[in-house]
Amino acid sequence: MRSVAVLFAAICAFSVFGDEPRVSKSDIDTITGTWQTVGWRIAGRVVNSNPHRQTFDGDQVTFIETRGDRIEKRTATFKLDSAKSPKEIDIVIDLGSNKGQITSKGIYSLDDDVLLICIGQTGNRPKRFEARKGDNQELTVLI
């Protein structure tokens, strides 16, 4: 009987602590919608670019860039894990021949109406919200 109880506990633990990301319902609710990029740094360099927006809906994110009269859109899927510290985001790019093959690993912070996303450009997940010269990280501030 004791071995049955241990097996049951192990199965329950695997179900709760398996590989599925744990997401706070409030993070999904809060991130849903359109965000405007107000700051962007890549490896210590401030990027002054065309206006950018990111729209999160379900597990999809659309990157929208205005270039003069043109509007360019790119899509990706994303996963959040709000149980980690710092909270984690994985973005899977849906572009061309690399569709679904490139996963950008990052961290995020969601505080009321400010969203910070820091992505590692070399496949490594950042540990801090920084994008200093030589660290191969991209930091985006959205409102």
PDB file of C-alpha atoms in Angstrom:
ATOM      1  CA  MET A   1       0.000   0.000   0.000  1.00  0.00           C
ATOM      2  CA  ARG A   2       2.857   2.357   0.815  1.00  0.00           C
ATOM      3  CA  SER A   3       4.389   1.908  -2.670  1.00  0.00           C
ATOM      4  CA  VAL A   4       1.034   2.797  -4.256  1.00  0.00           C
ATOM      5  CA  ALA A   5       0.915   6.015  -2.203  1.00  0.00           C
ATOM      6  CA  VAL A   6       4.491   6.918  -3.225  1.00  0.00           C
ATOM      7  CA  LEU A   7       3.702   6.239  -6.896  1.00  0.00           C
ATOM      8  CA  PHE A   8       0.560   8.385  -6.674  1.00  0.00           C
ATOM      9  CA  ALA A   9       2.556  11.242  -5.074  1.00  0.00           C
ATOM     10  CA  ALA A  10       5.200  10.999  -7.826  1.00  0.00           C
ATOM     11  CA  ILE A  11       2.559  11.136 -10.562  1.00  0.00           C
ATOM     12  CA  CYS A  12       0.920  14.169  -8.935  1.00  0.00           C
ATOM     13  CA  ALA A  13       4.289  15.920  -8.586  1.00  0.00           C
ATOM     14  CA  PHE A  14       5.105  15.279 -12.252  1.00  0.00           C
ATOM     15  CA  SER A  15       1.728  16.671 -13.274  1.00  0.00           C
ATOM     16  CA  VAL A  16       2.268  19.829 -11.263  1.00  0.00           C
ATOM     17  CA  PHE A  17       5.977  20.312 -11.893  1.00  0.00           C
ATOM     18  CA  GLY A  18       6.300  18.898 -15.440  1.00  0.00           C
ATOM     19  CA  ASP A  19       7.723  20.739 -18.440  1.00  0.00           C
ATOM     20  CA  GLU A  20       4.645  22.863 -19.105  1.00  0.00           C
ATOM     21  CA  PRO A  21       5.300  26.550 -18.337  1.00  0.00           C
ATOM     22  CA  ARG A  22       3.317  27.903 -15.432  1.00  0.00           C
ATOM     23  CA  VAL A  23       1.596  31.176 -16.271  1.00  0.00           C
ATOM     24  CA  SER A  24      -0.185  33.577 -14.025  1.00  0.00           C
ATOM     25  CA  LYS A  25      -3.665  34.250 -15.410  1.00  0.00           C
ATOM     26  CA  SER A  26      -3.142  37.915 -14.601  1.00  0.00           C
ATOM     27  CA  ASP A  27       0.044  38.047 -16.726  1.00  0.00           C
ATOM     28  CA  ILE A  28      -1.789  36.656 -19.765  1.00  0.00           C
ATOM     29  CA  ASP A  29      -4.658  39.090 -19.182  1.00  0.00           C
ATOM     30  CA  THR A  30      -2.300  42.033 -18.666  1.00  0.00           C
ATOM     31  CA  ILE A  31      -0.023  41.330 -21.647  1.00  0.00           C
ATOM     32  CA  THR A  32      -2.953  40.906 -24.066  1.00  0.00           C
ATOM     33  CA  GLY A  33      -3.320  43.940 -26.298  1.00  0.00           C
ATOM     34  CA  THR A  34      -1.123  46.365 -28.217  1.00  0.00           C
ATOM     35  CA  TRP A  35       2.046  47.826 -26.702  1.00  0.00           C
ATOM     36  CA  GLN A  36       4.093  50.753 -28.059  1.00  0.00           C
ATOM     37  CA  THR A  37       7.902  50.530 -27.980  1.00  0.00           C
ATOM     38  CA  VAL A  38       9.334  53.533 -26.121  1.00  0.00           C
ATOM     39  CA  GLY A  39      12.888  52.282 -25.600  1.00  0.00           C
ATOM     40  CA  TRP A  40      15.101  49.752 -27.349  1.00  0.00           C
ATOM     41  CA  ARG A  41      18.738  48.847 -26.706  1.00  0.00           C
ATOM     42  CA  ILE A  42      20.810  46.152 -28.376  1.00  0.00           C
ATOM     43  CA  ALA A  43      24.186  45.279 -26.826  1.00  0.00           C
ATOM     44  CA  GLY A  44      24.648  48.767 -25.379  1.00  0.00           C
ATOM     45  CA  ARG A  45      23.470  50.642 -28.452  1.00  0.00           C
ATOM     46  CA  VAL A  46      20.278  52.720 -28.335  1.00  0.00           C
ATOM     47  CA  VAL A  47      18.195  51.874 -31.385  1.00  0.00           C
ATOM     48  CA  ASN A  48      16.402  54.826 -32.930  1.00  0.00           C
ATOM     49  CA  SER A  49      14.055  53.182 -35.334  1.00  0.00           C
ATOM     50  CA  ASN A  50      10.689  53.578 -36.907  1.00  0.00           C
ATOM     51  CA  PRO A  51       7.684  53.372 -34.597  1.00  0.00           C
ATOM     52  CA  HIS A  52       7.143  49.806 -33.343  1.00  0.00           C
ATOM     53  CA  ARG A  53       4.178  48.125 -31.733  1.00  0.00           C
ATOM     54  CA  GLN A  54       3.698  44.615 -30.444  1.00  0.00           C
ATOM     55  CA  THR A  55       0.257  43.047 -30.236  1.00  0.00           C
ATOM     56  CA  PHE A  56      -0.184  40.015 -27.962  1.00  0.00           C
ATOM     57  CA  ASP A  57      -3.263  37.848 -28.501  1.00  0.00           C
ATOM     58  CA  GLY A  58      -3.566  34.298 -27.160  1.00  0.00           C
ATOM     59  CA  ASP A  59      -0.162  32.699 -27.840  1.00  0.00           C
ATOM     60  CA  GLN A  60       0.561  34.962 -30.839  1.00  0.00           C
ATOM     61  CA  VAL A  61       2.540  38.183 -30.967  1.00  0.00           C
ATOM     62  CA  THR A  62       2.573  40.486 -33.994  1.00  0.00           C
ATOM     63  CA  PHE A  63       5.457  42.926 -34.416  1.00  0.00           C
ATOM     64  CA  ILE A  64       4.279  46.003 -36.316  1.00  0.00           C
ATOM     65  CA  GLU A  65       6.719  48.568 -37.715  1.00  0.00           C
ATOM     66  CA  THR A  66       5.742  51.740 -39.558  1.00  0.00           C
ATOM     67  CA  ARG A  67       8.204  52.705 -42.321  1.00  0.00           C
ATOM     68  CA  GLY A  68       6.944  55.872 -43.960  1.00  0.00           C
ATOM     69  CA  ASP A  69       3.729  54.895 -45.734  1.00  0.00           C
ATOM     70  CA  ARG A  70       4.381  51.154 -45.316  1.00  0.00           C
ATOM     71  CA  ILE A  71       3.426  48.988 -42.373  1.00  0.00           C
ATOM     72  CA  GLU A  72       5.459  45.810 -41.915  1.00  0.00           C
ATOM     73  CA  LYS A  73       4.136  42.950 -39.808  1.00  0.00           C
ATOM     74  CA  ARG A  74       5.906  39.834 -38.514  1.00  0.00           C
ATOM     75  CA  THR A  75       4.314  37.174 -36.373  1.00  0.00           C
ATOM     76  CA  ALA A  76       5.581  34.763 -33.756  1.00  0.00           C
ATOM     77  CA  THR A  77       4.242  32.546 -31.028  1.00  0.00           C
ATOM     78  CA  PHE A  78       5.214  33.051 -27.406  1.00  0.00           C
ATOM     79  CA  LYS A  79       5.115  31.235 -24.081  1.00  0.00           C
ATOM     80  CA  LEU A  80       5.289  32.786 -20.635  1.00  0.00           C
ATOM     81  CA  ASP A  81       6.479  31.166 -17.418  1.00  0.00           C
ATOM     82  CA  SER A  82       5.549  33.494 -14.580  1.00  0.00           C
ATOM     83  CA  ALA A  83       6.628  30.980 -11.914  1.00  0.00           C
ATOM     84  CA  LYS A  84      10.324  31.598 -12.684  1.00  0.00           C
ATOM     85  CA  SER A  85      12.332  34.481 -11.257  1.00  0.00           C
ATOM     86  CA  PRO A  86      12.814  36.509 -13.303  1.00  0.00           C
ATOM     87  CA  LYS A  87       9.723  35.596 -15.300  1.00  0.00           C
ATOM     88  CA  GLU A  88      10.525  33.901 -18.632  1.00  0.00           C
ATOM     89  CA  ILE A  89       9.306  34.421 -22.183  1.00  0.00           C
ATOM     90  CA  ASP A  90      10.133  32.293 -25.216  1.00  0.00           C
ATOM     91  CA  ILE A  91       9.348  33.709 -28.653  1.00  0.00           C
ATOM     92  CA  VAL A  92       9.279  31.359 -31.659  1.00  0.00           C
ATOM     93  CA  ILE A  93       9.809  33.245 -34.911  1.00  0.00           C
ATOM     94  CA  ASP A  94       7.427  32.486 -37.796  1.00  0.00           C
ATOM     95  CA  LEU A  95       9.572  33.838 -40.659  1.00  0.00           C
ATOM     96  CA  GLY A  96      10.424  32.277 -43.988  1.00  0.00           C
ATOM     97  CA  SER A  97      12.525  29.128 -44.121  1.00  0.00           C
ATOM     98  CA  ASN A  98      13.310  29.439 -40.400  1.00  0.00           C
ATOM     99  CA  LYS A  99       9.630  29.262 -39.430  1.00  0.00           C
ATOM    100  CA  GLY A 100       9.296  27.617 -36.029  1.00  0.00           C
ATOM    101  CA  GLN A 101      13.010  26.851 -35.800  1.00  0.00           C
ATOM    102  CA  ILE A 102      14.311  29.937 -34.004  1.00  0.00           C
ATOM    103  CA  THR A 103      13.386  30.403 -30.351  1.00  0.00           C
ATOM    104  CA  SER A 104      14.437  33.631 -28.683  1.00  0.00           C
ATOM    105  CA  LYS A 105      14.809  33.075 -24.946  1.00  0.00           C
ATOM    106  CA  GLY A 106      14.108  36.001 -22.706  1.00  0.00           C
ATOM    107  CA  ILE A 107      12.840  37.395 -19.456  1.00  0.00           C
ATOM    108  CA  TYR A 108      10.004  39.806 -18.882  1.00  0.00           C
ATOM    109  CA  SER A 109       8.638  42.128 -16.254  1.00  0.00           C
ATOM    110  CA  LEU A 110       5.048  43.296 -16.251  1.00  0.00           C
ATOM    111  CA  ASP A 111       4.247  46.195 -13.953  1.00  0.00           C
ATOM    112  CA  ASP A 112       0.859  47.835 -14.476  1.00  0.00           C
ATOM    113  CA  ASP A 113       1.277  49.609 -17.807  1.00  0.00           C
ATOM    114  CA  VAL A 114       5.003  48.950 -18.451  1.00  0.00           C
ATOM    115  CA  LEU A 115       6.313  45.791 -20.113  1.00  0.00           C
ATOM    116  CA  LEU A 116      10.050  45.038 -20.180  1.00  0.00           C
ATOM    117  CA  ILE A 117      11.352  42.253 -22.413  1.00  0.00           C
ATOM    118  CA  CYS A 118      15.018  41.284 -22.460  1.00  0.00           C
ATOM    119  CA  ILE A 119      16.070  38.733 -25.102  1.00  0.00           C
ATOM    120  CA  GLY A 120      19.395  36.928 -25.396  1.00  0.00           C
ATOM    121  CA  GLN A 121      20.687  37.172 -28.960  1.00  0.00           C
ATOM    122  CA  THR A 122      22.929  34.097 -28.728  1.00  0.00           C
ATOM    123  CA  GLY A 123      20.299  31.621 -27.565  1.00  0.00           C
ATOM    124  CA  ASN A 124      21.072  32.158 -23.888  1.00  0.00           C
ATOM    125  CA  ARG A 125      18.402  33.462 -21.542  1.00  0.00           C
ATOM    126  CA  PRO A 126      19.358  36.773 -19.868  1.00  0.00           C
ATOM    127  CA  LYS A 127      19.554  36.911 -16.086  1.00  0.00           C
ATOM    128  CA  ARG A 128      19.093  40.705 -15.770  1.00  0.00           C
ATOM    129  CA  PHE A 129      17.219  43.439 -17.579  1.00  0.00           C
ATOM    130  CA  GLU A 130      20.289  44.911 -19.278  1.00  0.00           C
ATOM    131  CA  ALA A 131      21.620  45.366 -22.783  1.00  0.00           C
ATOM    132  CA  ARG A 132      25.191  46.513 -22.264  1.00  0.00           C
ATOM    133  CA  LYS A 133      27.942  46.497 -24.844  1.00  0.00           C
ATOM    134  CA  GLY A 134      29.276  42.989 -25.347  1.00  0.00           C
ATOM    135  CA  ASP A 135      26.487  41.131 -23.568  1.00  0.00           C
ATOM    136  CA  ASN A 136      24.508  40.203 -26.735  1.00  0.00           C
ATOM    137  CA  GLN A 137      21.165  41.124 -25.222  1.00  0.00           C
ATOM    138  CA  GLU A 138      18.239  43.168 -26.487  1.00  0.00           C
ATOM    139  CA  LEU A 139      16.085  45.186 -24.062  1.00  0.00           C
ATOM    140  CA  THR A 140      12.724  46.576 -25.108  1.00  0.00           C
ATOM    141  CA  VAL A 141      10.545  48.897 -23.013  1.00  0.00           C
ATOM    142  CA  LEU A 142       6.873  49.000 -23.994  1.00  0.00           C
ATOM    143  CA  ILE A 143       3.881  50.957 -22.713  1.00  0.00           C
TER     144      ILE A 143
END
